[in-house]
Short mmCIF file of N, CA and C in Angstrom, two decimals:
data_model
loop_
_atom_site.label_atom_id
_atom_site.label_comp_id
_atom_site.label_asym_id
_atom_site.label_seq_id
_atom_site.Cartn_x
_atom_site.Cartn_y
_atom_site.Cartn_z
N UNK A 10 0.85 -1.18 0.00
CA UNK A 10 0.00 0.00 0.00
C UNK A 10 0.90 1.24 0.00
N UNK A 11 0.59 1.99 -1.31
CA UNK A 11 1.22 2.99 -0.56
C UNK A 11 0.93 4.16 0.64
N UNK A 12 2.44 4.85 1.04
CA UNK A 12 2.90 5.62 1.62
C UNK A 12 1.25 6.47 2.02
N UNK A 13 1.09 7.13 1.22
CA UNK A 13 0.04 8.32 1.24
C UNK A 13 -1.60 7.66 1.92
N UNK A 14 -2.03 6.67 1.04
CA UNK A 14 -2.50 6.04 1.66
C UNK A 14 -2.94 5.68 2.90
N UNK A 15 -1.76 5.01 3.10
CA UNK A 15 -1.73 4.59 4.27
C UNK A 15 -2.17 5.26 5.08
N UNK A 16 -1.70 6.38 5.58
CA UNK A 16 -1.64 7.73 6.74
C UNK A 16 -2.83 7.92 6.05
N UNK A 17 -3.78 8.02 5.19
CA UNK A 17 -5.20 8.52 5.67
C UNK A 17 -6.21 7.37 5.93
N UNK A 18 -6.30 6.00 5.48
CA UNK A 18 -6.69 5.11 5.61
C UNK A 18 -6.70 5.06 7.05
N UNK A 19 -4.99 5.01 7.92
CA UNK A 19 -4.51 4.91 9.75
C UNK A 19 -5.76 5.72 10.35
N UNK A 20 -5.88 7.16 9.41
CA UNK A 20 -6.39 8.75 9.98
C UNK A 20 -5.36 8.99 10.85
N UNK A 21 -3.83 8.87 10.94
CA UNK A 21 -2.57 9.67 11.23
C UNK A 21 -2.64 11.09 10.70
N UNK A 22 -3.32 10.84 9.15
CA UNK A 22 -3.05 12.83 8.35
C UNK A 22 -4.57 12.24 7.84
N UNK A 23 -5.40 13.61 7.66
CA UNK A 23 -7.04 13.15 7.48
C UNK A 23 -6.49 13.83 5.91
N UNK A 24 -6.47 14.00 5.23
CA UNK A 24 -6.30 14.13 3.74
C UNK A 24 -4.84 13.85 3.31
N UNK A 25 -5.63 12.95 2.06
CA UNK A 25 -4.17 12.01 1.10
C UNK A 25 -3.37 13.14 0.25
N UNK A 26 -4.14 14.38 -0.09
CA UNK A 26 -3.11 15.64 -0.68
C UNK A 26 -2.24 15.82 0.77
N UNK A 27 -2.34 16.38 1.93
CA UNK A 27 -2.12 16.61 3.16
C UNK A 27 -0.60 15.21 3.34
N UNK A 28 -1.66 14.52 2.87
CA UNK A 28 -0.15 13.14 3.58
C UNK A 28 0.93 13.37 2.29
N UNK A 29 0.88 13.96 1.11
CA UNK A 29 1.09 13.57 -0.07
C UNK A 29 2.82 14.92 0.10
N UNK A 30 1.85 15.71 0.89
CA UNK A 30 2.61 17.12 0.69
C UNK A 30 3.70 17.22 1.99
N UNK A 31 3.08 16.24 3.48
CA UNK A 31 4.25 15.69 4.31
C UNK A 31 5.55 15.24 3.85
N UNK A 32 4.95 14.00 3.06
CA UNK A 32 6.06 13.02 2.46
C UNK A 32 6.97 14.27 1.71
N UNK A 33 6.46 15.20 0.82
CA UNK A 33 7.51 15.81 -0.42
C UNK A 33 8.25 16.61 0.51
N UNK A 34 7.40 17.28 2.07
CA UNK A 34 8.68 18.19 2.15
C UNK A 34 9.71 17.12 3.06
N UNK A 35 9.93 16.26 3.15
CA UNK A 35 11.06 15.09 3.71
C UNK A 35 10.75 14.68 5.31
N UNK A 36 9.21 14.78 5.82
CA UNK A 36 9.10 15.01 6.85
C UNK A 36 8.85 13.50 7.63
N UNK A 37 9.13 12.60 6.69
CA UNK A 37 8.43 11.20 7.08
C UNK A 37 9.85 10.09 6.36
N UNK A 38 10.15 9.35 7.36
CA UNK A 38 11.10 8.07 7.16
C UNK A 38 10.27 6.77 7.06
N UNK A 39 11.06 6.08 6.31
CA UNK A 39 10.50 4.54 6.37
C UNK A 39 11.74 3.22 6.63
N UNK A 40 12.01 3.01 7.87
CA UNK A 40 12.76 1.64 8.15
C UNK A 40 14.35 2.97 7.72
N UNK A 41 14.01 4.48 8.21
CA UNK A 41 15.52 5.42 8.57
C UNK A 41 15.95 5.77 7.08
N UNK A 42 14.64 5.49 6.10
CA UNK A 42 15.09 5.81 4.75
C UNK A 42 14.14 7.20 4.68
N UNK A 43 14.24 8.18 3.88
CA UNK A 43 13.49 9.35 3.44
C UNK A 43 12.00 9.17 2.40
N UNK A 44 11.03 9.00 2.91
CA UNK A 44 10.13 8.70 2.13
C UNK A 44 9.08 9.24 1.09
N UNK A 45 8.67 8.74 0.11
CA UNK A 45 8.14 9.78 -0.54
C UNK A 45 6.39 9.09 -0.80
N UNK A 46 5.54 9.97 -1.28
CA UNK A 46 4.13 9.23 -1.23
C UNK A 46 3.84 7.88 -1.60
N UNK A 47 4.74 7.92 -2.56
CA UNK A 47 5.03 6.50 -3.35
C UNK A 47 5.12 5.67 -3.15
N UNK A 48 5.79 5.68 -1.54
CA UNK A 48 6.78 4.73 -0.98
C UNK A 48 5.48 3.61 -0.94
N UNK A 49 6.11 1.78 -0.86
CA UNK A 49 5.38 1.11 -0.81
C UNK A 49 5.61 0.50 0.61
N UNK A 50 4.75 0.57 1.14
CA UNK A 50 4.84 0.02 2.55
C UNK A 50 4.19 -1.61 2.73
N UNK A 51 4.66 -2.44 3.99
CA UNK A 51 4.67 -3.61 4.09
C UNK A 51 4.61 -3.72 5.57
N UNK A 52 4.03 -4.75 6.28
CA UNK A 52 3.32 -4.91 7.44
C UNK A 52 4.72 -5.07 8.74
N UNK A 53 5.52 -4.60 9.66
CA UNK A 53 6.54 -4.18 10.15
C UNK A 53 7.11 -3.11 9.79
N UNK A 54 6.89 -2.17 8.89
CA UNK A 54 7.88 -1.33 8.79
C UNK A 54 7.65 -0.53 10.00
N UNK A 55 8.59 0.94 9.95
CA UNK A 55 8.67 1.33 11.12
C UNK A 55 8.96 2.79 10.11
N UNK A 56 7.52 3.64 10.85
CA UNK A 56 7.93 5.18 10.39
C UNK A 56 8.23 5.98 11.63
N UNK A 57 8.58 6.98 11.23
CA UNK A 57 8.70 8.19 11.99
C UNK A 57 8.88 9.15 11.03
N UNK A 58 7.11 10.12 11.80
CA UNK A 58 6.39 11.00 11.34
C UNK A 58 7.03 12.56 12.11
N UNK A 59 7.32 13.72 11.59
CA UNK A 59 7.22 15.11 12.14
C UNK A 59 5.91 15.71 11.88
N UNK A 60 5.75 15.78 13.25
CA UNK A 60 4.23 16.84 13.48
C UNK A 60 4.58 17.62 14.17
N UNK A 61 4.77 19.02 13.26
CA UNK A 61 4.95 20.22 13.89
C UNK A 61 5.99 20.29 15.08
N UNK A 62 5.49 20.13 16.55
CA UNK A 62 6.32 20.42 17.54
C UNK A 62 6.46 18.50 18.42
N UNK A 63 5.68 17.37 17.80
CA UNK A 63 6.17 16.09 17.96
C UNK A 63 6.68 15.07 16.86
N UNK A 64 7.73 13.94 17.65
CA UNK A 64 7.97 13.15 16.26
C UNK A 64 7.20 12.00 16.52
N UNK A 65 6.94 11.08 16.01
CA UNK A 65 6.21 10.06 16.23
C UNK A 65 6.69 8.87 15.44
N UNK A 66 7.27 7.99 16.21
CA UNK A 66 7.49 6.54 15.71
C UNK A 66 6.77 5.56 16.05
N UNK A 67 6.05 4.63 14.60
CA UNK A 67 5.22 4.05 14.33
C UNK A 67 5.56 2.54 13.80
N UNK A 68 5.16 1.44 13.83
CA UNK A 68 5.32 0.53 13.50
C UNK A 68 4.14 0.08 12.65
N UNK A 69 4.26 -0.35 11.52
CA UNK A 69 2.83 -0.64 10.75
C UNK A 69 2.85 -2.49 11.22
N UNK A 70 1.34 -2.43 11.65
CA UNK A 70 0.67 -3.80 12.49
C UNK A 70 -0.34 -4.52 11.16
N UNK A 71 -0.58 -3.41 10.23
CA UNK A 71 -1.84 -4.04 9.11
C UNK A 71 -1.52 -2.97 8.29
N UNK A 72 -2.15 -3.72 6.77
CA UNK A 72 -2.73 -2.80 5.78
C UNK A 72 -3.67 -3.52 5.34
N UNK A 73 -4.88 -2.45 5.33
CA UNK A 73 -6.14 -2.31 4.78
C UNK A 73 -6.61 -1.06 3.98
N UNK A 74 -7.45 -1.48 2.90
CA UNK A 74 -7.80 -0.29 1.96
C UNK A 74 -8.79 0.62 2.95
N UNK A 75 -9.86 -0.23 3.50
CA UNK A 75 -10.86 0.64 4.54
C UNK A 75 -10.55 0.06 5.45
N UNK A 76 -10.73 0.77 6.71
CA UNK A 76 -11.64 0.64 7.85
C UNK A 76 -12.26 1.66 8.97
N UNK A 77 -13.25 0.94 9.54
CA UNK A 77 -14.18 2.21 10.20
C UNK A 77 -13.10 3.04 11.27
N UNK A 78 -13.97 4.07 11.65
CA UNK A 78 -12.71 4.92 12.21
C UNK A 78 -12.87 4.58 13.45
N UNK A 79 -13.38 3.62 14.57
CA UNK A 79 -12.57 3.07 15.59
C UNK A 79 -11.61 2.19 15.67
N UNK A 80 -11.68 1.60 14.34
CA UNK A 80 -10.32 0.49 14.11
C UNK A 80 -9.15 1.21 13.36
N UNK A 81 -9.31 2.11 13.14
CA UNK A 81 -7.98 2.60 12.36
C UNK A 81 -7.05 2.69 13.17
N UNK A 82 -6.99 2.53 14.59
CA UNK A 82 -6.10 2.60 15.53
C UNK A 82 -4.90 1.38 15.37
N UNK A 83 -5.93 0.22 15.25
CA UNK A 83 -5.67 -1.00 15.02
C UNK A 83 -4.36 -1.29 14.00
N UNK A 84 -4.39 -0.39 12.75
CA UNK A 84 -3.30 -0.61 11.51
C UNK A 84 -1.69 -0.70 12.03
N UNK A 85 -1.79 0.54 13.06
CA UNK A 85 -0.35 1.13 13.64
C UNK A 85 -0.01 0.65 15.13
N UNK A 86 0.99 0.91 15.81
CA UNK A 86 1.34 0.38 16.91
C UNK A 86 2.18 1.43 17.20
N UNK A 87 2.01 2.77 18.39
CA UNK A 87 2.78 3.51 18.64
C UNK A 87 4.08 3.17 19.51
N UNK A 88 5.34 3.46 18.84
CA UNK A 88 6.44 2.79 19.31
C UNK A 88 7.24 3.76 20.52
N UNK A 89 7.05 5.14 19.90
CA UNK A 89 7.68 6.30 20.87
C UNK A 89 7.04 7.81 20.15
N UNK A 90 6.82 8.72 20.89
CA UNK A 90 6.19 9.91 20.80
C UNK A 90 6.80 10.62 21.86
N UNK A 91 7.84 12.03 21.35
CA UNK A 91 9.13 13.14 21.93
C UNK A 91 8.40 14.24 21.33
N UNK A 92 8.29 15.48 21.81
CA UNK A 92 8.25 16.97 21.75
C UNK A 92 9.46 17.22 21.15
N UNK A 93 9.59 18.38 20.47
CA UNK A 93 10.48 18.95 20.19
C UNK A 93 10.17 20.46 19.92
N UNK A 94 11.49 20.81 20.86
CA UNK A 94 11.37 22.49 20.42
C UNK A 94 12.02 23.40 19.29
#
């Protein structure tokens, strides 16, 4: 699945332009590589996301095209979440 995808399918970023425009400005790794929307993701990888003033490292647990939005929790597995100033 890809990259872009993914993160709105999770609901990590609620629009796939939004996740599309993360990835281009270099703000998202995949398994410590630089990722781009494209990227094709696979069930273990391990991102780490920049949001604004947190980073967030993620482990992907599933991919699915849908699911309802109490299970979207379910896709990811939060690994570590740091502030930064």
């Amino acid at each position: 699945m890809r990259l872009d995808k993914y993160l709105k399918v999770s609901r990590l970023i609620k629009r796939r332009t939004l996740a599309k425009e993360v990835a281009g400005q270099g703000r998202i790794t995949v398994n410590g590589q630089p990722a781009k929307a494209s990227t094709v993701l696979s069930v273990g990888d391990e991102l780490v996301i920049k949001f604004g003033q947190k980073v967030v490292t993620l482990e992907v647990t599933s991919l699915k095209e849908a699911v309802k939005k109490d299970e979207a929790d379910n896709l990811y597995k939060v690994i570590s979440e740091e502030k930064v100033d």
